[in-house]
Tab-separated table of C-alpha atoms and ligand atoms in Angstrom:
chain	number	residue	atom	x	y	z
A	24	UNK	CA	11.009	-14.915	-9.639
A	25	UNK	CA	13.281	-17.727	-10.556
A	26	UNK	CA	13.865	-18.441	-13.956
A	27	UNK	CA	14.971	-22.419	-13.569
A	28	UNK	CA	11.841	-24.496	-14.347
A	29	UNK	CA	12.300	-25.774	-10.702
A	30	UNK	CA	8.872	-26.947	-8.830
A	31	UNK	CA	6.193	-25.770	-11.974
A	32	UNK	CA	5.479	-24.164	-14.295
A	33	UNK	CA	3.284	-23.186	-17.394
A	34	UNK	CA	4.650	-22.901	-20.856
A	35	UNK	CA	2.609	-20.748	-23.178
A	36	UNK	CA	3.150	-21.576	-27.233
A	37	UNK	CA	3.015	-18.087	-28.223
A	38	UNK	CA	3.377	-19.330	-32.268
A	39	UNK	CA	0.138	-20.810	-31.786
A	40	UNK	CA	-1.764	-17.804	-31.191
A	41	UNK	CA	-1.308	-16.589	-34.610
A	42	UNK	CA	-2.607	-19.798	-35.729
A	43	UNK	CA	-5.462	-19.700	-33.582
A	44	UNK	CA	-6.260	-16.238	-34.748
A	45	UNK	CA	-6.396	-17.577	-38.170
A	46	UNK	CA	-8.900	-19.917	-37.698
A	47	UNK	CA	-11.035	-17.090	-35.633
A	48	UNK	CA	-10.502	-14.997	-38.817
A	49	UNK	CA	-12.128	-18.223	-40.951
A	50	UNK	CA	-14.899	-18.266	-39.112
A	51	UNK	CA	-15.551	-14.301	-38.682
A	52	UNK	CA	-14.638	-13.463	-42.294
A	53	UNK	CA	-13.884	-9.189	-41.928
A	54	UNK	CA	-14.898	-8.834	-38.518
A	55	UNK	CA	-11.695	-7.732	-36.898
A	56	UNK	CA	-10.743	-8.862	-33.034
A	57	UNK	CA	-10.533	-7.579	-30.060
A	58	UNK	CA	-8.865	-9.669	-27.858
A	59	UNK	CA	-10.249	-10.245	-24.120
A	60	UNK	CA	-7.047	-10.642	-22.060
A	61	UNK	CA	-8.960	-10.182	-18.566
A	62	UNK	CA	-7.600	-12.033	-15.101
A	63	UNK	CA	-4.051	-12.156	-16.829
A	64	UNK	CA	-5.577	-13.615	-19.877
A	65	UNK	CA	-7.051	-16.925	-18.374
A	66	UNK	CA	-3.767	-17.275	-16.325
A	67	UNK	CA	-1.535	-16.774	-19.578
A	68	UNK	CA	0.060	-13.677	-19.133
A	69	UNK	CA	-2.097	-10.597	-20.441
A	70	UNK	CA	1.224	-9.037	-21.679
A	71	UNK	CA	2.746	-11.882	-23.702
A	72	UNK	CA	-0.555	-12.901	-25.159
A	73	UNK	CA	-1.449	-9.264	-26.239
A	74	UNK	CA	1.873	-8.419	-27.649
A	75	UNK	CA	1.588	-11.947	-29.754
A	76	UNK	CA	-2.094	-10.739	-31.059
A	77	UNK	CA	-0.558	-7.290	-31.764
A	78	UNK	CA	1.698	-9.422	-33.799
A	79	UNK	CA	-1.359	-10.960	-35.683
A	80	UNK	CA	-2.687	-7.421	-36.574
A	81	UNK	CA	-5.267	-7.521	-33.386
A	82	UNK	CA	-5.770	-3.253	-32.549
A	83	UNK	CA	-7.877	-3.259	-29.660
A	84	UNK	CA	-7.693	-5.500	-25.933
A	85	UNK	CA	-10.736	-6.035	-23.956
A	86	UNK	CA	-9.996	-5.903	-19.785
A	87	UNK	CA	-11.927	-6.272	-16.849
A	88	UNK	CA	-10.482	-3.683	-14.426
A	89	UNK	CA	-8.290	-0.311	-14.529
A	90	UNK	CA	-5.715	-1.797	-13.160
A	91	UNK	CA	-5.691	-4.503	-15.868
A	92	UNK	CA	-6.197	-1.448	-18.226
A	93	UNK	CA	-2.688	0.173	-16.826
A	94	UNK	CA	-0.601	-3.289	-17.334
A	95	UNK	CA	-0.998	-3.289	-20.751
A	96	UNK	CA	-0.312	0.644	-21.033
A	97	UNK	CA	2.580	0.152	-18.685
A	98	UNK	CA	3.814	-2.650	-20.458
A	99	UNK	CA	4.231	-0.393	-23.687
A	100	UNK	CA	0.980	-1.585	-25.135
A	101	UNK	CA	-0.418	1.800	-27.094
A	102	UNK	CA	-3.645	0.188	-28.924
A	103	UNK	CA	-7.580	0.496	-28.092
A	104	UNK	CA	-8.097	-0.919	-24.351
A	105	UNK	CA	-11.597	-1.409	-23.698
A	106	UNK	CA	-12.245	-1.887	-19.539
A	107	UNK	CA	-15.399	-4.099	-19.828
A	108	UNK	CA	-16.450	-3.883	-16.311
A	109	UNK	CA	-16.991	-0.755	-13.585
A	110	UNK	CA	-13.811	1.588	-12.977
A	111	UNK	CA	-14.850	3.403	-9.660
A	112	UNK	CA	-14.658	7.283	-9.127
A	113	UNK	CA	-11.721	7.336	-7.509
A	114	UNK	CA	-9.893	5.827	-10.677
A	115	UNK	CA	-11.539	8.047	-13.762
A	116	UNK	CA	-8.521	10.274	-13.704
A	117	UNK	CA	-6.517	6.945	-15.847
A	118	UNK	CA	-9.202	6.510	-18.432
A	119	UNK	CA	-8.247	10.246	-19.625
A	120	UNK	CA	-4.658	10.435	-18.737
A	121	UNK	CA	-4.058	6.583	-20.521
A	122	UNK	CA	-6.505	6.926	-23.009
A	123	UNK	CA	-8.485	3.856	-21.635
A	124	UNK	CA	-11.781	3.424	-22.932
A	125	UNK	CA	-15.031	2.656	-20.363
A	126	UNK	CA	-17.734	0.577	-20.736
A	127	UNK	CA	-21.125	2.586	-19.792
A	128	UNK	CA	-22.320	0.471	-17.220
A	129	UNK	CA	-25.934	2.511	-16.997
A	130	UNK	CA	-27.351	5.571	-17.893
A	131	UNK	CA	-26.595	6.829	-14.237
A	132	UNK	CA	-22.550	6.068	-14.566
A	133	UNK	CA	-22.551	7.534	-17.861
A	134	UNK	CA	-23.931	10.723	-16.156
A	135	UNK	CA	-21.601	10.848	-13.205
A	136	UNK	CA	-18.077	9.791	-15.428
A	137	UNK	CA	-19.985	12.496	-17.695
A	138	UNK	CA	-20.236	15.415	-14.796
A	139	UNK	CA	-16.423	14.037	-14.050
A	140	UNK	CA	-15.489	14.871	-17.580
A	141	UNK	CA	-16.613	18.007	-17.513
A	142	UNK	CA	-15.048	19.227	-14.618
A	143	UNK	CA	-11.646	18.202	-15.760
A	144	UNK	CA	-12.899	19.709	-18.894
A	145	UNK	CA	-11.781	16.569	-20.821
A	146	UNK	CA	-13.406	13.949	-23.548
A	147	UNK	CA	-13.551	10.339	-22.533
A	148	UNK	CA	-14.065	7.569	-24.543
A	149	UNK	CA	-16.595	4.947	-23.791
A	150	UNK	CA	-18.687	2.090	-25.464
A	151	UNK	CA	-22.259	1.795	-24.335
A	152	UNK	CA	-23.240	-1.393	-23.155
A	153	UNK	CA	-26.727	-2.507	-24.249
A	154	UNK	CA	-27.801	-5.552	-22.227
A	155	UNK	CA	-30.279	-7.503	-24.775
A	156	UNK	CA	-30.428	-10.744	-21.856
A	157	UNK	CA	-27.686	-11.431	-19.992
A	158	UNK	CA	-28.645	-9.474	-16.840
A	159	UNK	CA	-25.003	-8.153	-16.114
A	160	UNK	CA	-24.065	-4.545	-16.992
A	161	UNK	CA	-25.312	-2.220	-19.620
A	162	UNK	CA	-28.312	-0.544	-20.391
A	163	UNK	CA	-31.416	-3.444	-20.430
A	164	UNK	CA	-33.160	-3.675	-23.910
A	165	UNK	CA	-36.267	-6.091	-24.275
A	166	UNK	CA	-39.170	-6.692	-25.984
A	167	UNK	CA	-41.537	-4.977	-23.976
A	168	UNK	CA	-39.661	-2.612	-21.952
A	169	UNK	CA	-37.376	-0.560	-24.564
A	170	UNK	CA	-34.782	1.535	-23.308
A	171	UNK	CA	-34.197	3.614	-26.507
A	172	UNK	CA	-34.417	6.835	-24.645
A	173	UNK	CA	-31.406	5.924	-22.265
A	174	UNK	CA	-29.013	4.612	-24.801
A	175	UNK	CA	-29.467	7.780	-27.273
A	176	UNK	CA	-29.129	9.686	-24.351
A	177	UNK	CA	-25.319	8.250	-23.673
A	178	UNK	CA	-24.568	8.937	-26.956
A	179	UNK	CA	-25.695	12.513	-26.457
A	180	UNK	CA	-23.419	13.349	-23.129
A	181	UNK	CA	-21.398	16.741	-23.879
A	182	UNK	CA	-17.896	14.924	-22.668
A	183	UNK	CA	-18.273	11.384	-23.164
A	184	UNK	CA	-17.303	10.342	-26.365
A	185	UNK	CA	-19.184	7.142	-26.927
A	186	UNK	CA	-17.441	5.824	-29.986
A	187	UNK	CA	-18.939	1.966	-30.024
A	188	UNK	CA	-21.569	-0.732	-29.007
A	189	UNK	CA	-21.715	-3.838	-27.592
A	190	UNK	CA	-23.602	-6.629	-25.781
A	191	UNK	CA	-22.904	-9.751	-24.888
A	192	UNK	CA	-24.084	-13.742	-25.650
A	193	UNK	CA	-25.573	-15.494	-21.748
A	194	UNK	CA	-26.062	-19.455	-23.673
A	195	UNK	CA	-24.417	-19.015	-27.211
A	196	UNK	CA	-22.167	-22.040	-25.961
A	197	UNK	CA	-25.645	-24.133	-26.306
A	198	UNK	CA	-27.396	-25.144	-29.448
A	199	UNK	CA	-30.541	-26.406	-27.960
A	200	UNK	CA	-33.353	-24.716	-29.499
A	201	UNK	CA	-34.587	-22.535	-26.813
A	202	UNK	CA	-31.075	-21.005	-26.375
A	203	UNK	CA	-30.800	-20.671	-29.977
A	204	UNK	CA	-33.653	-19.085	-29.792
A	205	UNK	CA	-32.401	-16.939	-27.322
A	206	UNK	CA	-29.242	-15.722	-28.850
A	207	UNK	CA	-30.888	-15.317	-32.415
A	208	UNK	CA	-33.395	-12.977	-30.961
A	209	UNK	CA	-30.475	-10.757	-28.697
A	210	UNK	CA	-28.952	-10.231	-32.202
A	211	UNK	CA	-32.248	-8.862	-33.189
A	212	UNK	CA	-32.631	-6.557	-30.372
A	213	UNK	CA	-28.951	-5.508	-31.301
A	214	UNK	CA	-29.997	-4.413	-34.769
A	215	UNK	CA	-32.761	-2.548	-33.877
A	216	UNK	CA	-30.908	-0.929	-31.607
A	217	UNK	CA	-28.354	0.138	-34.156
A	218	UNK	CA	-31.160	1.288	-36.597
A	219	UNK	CA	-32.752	3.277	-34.610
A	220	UNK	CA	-29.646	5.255	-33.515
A	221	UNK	CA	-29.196	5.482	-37.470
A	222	UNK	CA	-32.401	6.933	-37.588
A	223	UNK	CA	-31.890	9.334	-35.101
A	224	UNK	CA	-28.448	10.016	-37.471
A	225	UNK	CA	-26.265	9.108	-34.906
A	226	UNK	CA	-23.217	7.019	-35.840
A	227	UNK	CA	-23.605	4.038	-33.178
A	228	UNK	CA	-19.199	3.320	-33.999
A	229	UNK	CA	-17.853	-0.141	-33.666
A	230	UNK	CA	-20.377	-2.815	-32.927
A	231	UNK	CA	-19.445	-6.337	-31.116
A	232	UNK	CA	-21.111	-8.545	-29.746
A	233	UNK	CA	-19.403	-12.041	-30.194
A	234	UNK	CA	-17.905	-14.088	-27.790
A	235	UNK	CA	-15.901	-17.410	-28.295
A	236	UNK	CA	-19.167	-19.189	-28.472
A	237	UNK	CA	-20.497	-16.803	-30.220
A	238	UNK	CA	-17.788	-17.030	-33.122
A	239	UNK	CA	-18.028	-20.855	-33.233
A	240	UNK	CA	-21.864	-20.957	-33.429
A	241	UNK	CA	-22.498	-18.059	-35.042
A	242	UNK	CA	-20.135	-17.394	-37.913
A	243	UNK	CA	-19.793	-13.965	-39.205
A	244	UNK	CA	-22.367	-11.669	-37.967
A	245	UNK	CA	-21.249	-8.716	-40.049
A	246	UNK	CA	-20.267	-6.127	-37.125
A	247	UNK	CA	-17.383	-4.543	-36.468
A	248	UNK	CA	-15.381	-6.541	-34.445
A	249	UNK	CA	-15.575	-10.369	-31.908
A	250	UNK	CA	-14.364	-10.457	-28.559
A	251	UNK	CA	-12.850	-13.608	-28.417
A	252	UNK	CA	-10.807	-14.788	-25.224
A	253	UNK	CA	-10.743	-18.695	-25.160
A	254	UNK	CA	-10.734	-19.305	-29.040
A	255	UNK	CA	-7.010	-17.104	-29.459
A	256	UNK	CA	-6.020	-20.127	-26.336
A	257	UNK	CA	-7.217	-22.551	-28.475
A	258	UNK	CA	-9.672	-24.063	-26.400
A	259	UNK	CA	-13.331	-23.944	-25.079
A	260	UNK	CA	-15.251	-23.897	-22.046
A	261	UNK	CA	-15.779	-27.794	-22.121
A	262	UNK	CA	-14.735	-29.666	-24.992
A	263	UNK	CA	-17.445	-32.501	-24.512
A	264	UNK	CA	-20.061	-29.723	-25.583
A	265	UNK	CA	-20.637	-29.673	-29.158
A	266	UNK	CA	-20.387	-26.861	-31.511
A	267	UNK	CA	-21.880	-25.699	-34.974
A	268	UNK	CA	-18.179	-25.301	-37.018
A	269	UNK	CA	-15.393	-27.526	-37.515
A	270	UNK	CA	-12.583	-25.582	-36.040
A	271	UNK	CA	-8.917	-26.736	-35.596
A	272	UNK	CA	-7.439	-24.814	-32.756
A	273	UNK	CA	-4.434	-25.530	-30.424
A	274	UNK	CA	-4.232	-25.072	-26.747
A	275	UNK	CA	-1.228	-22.597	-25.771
A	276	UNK	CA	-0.776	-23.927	-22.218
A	277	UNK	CA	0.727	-26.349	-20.984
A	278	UNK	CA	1.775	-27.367	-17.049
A	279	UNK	CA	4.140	-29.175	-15.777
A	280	UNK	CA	6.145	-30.409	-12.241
A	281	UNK	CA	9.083	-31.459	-11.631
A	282	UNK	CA	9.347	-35.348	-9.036
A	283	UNK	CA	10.530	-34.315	-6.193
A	284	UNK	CA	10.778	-38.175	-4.228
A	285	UNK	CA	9.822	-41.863	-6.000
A	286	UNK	CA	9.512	-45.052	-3.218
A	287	UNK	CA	7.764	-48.106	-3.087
A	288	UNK	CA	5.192	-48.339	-0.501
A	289	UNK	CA	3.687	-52.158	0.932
A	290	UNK	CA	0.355	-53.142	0.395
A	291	UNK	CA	-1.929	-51.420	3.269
A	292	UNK	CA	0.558	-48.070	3.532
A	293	UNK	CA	-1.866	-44.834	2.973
A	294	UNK	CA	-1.120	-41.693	0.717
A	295	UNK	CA	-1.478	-38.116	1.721
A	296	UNK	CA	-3.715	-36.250	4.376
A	297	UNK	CA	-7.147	-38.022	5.249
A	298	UNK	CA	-5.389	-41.391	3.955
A	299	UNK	CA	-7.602	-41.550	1.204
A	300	UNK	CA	-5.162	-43.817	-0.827
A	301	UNK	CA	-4.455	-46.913	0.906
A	302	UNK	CA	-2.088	-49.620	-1.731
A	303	UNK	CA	-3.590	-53.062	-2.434
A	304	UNK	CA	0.099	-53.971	-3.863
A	305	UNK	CA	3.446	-52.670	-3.929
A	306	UNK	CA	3.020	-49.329	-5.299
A	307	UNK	CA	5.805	-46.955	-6.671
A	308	UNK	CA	5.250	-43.543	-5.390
A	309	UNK	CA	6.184	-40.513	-7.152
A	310	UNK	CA	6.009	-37.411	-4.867
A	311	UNK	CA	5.330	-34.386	-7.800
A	312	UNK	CA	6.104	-30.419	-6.860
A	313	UNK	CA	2.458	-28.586	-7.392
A	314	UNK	CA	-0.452	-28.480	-5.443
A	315	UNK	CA	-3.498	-26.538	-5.314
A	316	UNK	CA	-2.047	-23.222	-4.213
A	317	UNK	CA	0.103	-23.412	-7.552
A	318	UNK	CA	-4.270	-23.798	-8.894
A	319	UNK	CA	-4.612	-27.861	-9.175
A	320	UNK	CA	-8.136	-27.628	-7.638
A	321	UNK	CA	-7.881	-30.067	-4.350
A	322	UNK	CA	-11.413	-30.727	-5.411
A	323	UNK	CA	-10.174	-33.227	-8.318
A	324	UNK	CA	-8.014	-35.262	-5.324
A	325	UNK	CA	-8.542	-39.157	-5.477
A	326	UNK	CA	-10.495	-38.869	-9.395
A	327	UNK	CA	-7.794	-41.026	-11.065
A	328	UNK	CA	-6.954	-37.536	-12.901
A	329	UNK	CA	-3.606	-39.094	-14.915
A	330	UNK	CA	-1.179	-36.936	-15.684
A	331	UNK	CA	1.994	-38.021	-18.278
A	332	UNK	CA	5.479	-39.046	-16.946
A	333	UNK	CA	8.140	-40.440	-19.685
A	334	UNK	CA	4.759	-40.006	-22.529
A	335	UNK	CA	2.763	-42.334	-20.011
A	336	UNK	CA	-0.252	-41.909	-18.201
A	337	UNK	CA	-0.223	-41.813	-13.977
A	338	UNK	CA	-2.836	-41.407	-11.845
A	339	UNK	CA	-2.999	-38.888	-9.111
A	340	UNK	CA	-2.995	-40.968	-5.622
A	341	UNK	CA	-4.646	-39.168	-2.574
A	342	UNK	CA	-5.352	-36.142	-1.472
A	343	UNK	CA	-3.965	-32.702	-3.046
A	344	UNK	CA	-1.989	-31.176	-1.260
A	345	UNK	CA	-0.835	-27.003	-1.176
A	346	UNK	CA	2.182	-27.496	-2.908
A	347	UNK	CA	2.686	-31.475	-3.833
A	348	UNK	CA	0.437	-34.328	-4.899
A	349	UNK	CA	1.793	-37.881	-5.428
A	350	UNK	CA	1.188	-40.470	-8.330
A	351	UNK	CA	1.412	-44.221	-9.117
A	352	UNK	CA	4.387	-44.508	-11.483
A	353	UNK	CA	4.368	-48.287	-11.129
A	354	UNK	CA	4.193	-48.512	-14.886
A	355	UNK	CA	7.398	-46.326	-15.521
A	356	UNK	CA	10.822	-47.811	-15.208
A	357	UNK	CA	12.996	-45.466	-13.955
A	358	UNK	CA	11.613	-42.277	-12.996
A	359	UNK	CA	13.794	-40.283	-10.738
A	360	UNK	CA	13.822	-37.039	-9.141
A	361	UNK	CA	13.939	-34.161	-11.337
A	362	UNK	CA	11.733	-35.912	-14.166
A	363	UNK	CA	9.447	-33.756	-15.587
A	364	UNK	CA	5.838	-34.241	-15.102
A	365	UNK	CA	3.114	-33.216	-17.950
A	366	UNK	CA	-0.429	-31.966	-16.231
A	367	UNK	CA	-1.586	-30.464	-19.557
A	368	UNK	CA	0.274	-31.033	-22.848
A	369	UNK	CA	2.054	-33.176	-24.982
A	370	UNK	CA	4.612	-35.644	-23.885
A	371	UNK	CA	6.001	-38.346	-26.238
A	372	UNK	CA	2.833	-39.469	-28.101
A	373	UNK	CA	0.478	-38.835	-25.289
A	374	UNK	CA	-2.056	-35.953	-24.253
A	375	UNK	CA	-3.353	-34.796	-21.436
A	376	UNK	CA	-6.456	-32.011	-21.441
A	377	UNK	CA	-7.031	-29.003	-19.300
A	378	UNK	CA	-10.468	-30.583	-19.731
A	379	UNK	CA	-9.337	-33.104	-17.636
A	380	UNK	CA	-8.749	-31.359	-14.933
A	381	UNK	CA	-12.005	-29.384	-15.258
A	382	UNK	CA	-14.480	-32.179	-15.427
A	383	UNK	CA	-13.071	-33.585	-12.598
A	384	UNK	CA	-13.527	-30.222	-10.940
A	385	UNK	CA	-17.047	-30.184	-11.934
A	386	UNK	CA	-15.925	-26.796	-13.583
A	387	UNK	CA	-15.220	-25.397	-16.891
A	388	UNK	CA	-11.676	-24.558	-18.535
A	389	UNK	CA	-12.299	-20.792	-18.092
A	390	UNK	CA	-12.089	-21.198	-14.250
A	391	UNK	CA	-9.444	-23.630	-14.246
A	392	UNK	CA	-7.107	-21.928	-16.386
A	393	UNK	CA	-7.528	-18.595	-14.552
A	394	UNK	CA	-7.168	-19.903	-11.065
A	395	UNK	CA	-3.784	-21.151	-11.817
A	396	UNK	CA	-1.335	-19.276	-9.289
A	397	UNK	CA	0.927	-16.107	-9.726
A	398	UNK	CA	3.584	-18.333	-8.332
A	399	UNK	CA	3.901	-20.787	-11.297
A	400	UNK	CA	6.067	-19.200	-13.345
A	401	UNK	CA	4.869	-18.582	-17.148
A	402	UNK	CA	7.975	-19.308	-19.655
A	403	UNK	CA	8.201	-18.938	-23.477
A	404	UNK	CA	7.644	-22.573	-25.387
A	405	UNK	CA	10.959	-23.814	-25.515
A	406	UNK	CA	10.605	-24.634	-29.824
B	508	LIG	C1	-14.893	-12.515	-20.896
B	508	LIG	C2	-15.664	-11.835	-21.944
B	508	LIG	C3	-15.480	-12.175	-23.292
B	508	LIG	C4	-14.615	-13.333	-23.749
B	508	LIG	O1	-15.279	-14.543	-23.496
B	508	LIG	P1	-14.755	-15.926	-24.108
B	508	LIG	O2	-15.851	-16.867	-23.848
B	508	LIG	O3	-13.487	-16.265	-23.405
B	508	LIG	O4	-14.521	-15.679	-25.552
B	508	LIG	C5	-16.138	-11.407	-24.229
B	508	LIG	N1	-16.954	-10.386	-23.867
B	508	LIG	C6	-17.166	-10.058	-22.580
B	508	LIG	C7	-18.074	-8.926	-22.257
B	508	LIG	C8	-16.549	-10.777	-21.573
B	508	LIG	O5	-16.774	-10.459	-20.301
């Protein structure tokens, strides 16, 4: 990949991390974190984010995938990986050989990774996964129907070493009072879960159940460790959805282009594919050099998204295209090719939001984050 900040490219502020984690460390008081750097860590760079946390004293990464698992170990990362999702049969051989721990999906994988263990006459080190309402993975724990007998039968496997406990939040992002509901009473189905594997004197080992949300709404919980992944980024899902704390967090991303073309068009001339643009005056035209292959979603084409050139806001003109876009720089004297365009970030005294783009895209900033393309390139902040 070229290094020369040529067509885009996203600059990650990896000094803000450690500030972020701070703040995550206000609001959790001892609860340590483990920090979620699935899907490249929302399009960051799982490696450069995790070695920055490892910086900030985080000990243990939370992954979605195997392969995810085996970046981090390849990339010289030694600490607690946690795969959070299903590692086929074909791939336990890594979670022994790189020391990768598995999340027990159900009762049934436990047994099969279990029998798989055994055979290889190895230990292998898993969390169990209680599922107290979000429907996903893990071993289902309600009111009515309690699954006791499953979960202390995980902890009970001859070769699976199940050395923690988790579950996870479905609406802790909303503080309506059925969701709070909700959420308060998951965290009760947690805790009896943990007592009664204390009663049957079995050491349940690190509990989590946080996520972002989760930290924001609901403080410190007590257990053993949060799983944030947005919060360490410094932002949320949506930042027009309110939360309980006060917290002071900066974004590490930012994304920028570089103007490839500026002309004036006449009043009448039409901009991009379907013509969707069409100038009422004489319009300068800046042609920019990202598109939504690079992961600015097409679906946010003729919104008046603005984006910053020289510190002042443009708006996007027409339709998106795979690797360009234009925008009215009628208000900026003098922009040229080469300029540098802001999509997220700070230029001069003005801001533009990932949030922008994801409103637009009728999404939120966990989807637009992560869908931005392996082919922007992801470069240190320049200090
Ligand atoms: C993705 C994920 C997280 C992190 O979620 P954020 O909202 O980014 O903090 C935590 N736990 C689990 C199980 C996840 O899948």
């Amino acid at each position: 990949m070229l290094e020369a900040y040529s067509r885009c490219w996203a600059e990650i502020d990896i000094k803000a991390i450690a500030h972020n984690v701070q703040e995550i460390q206000k609001l959790v008081g001892e609860t340590k974190i483990m920090g979620i750097v699935k899907a490249n860590a929302y399009g960051h760079g799982d490696v450069q984010c995790a070695k920055a946390l490892k910086e900030c004293g985080v000990d243990f990464f939370g992954v979605s995938s195997i392969d995810e698992a085996l970046n981090l170990r390849n990339a010289g990362i030694d600490d607690n990986v946690l795969i959070l999702g299903y590692t086929p049969e074909e791939h336990f051989h890594y979670l022994h050989e790189q020391n990768i721990i598995q999340s027990l999906v159900s009762l049934d994988y436990a047994k099969t990774l279990n029998e798989y263990a055994m055979t290889q006459n190895v230990q292998i080190r898993a969390h169990c996964k209680v599922d107290t309402g979000m429907c996903r993975t893990g071993i289902i724990y309600r009111d009515q129907s309690k699954n006791m007998d499953s979960i202390l039968e995980e902890y009970q496997l001859s070769n699976i070493h199940v050395e923690g406990i988790f579950s996870h939040f479905p609406v802790s992002d909303e503080l309506d009072k059925d969701s709070k509901e909700f959420t308060l009473h998951q965290i009760e189905l947690f805790k009896e879960v943990l007592q009664q594997l204390e009663q049957h004197g079995i050491n349940p080992g690190i509990r989590h159940i946080q996520n972002s949300y989760g930290i924001l709404n609901y403080g410190d919980l007590g257990f053993d460790y949060c799983r944030p992944g947005l919060l360490y980024m410094g932002v949320t899902s949506d930042d027009s959805v309110e939360i309980e704390s006060n917290p002071d967090f900066i974004p590490i991303l930012s994304l920028y282009a570089n103007v490839s073309l500026v002309k004036w068009i006449e009043p009448g001339q039409s901009v991009s594919y379907g013509r969707h643009f069409i100038a009422q005056k004489p319009t300068k035209v800046a042609t920019m050099s990202i598109g939504y292959a690079d992961g600015l979603p097409r679906l946010v084409s003729n919104k008046n998204l603005e984006v910053l050139v020289h510190g002042i806001r443009c708006p996007l003109i027409g339709n998106i295209c795979m690797d360009q876009c234009m925008i009215d720089v009628t208000a900026v004297d003098d922009v040229k090719q080469g300029d540098v365009v802001c999509i997220v970030g700070q230029q001069g005294k003005e801001k533009v939001t990932i949030d922008e783009i994801s409103r637009k895209a009728q999404t939120i900033n966990n989807e637009t984050l992560s869908c931005i393309t392996s082919r922007v390139p992801r470069m240190e902040k320049r200090q």
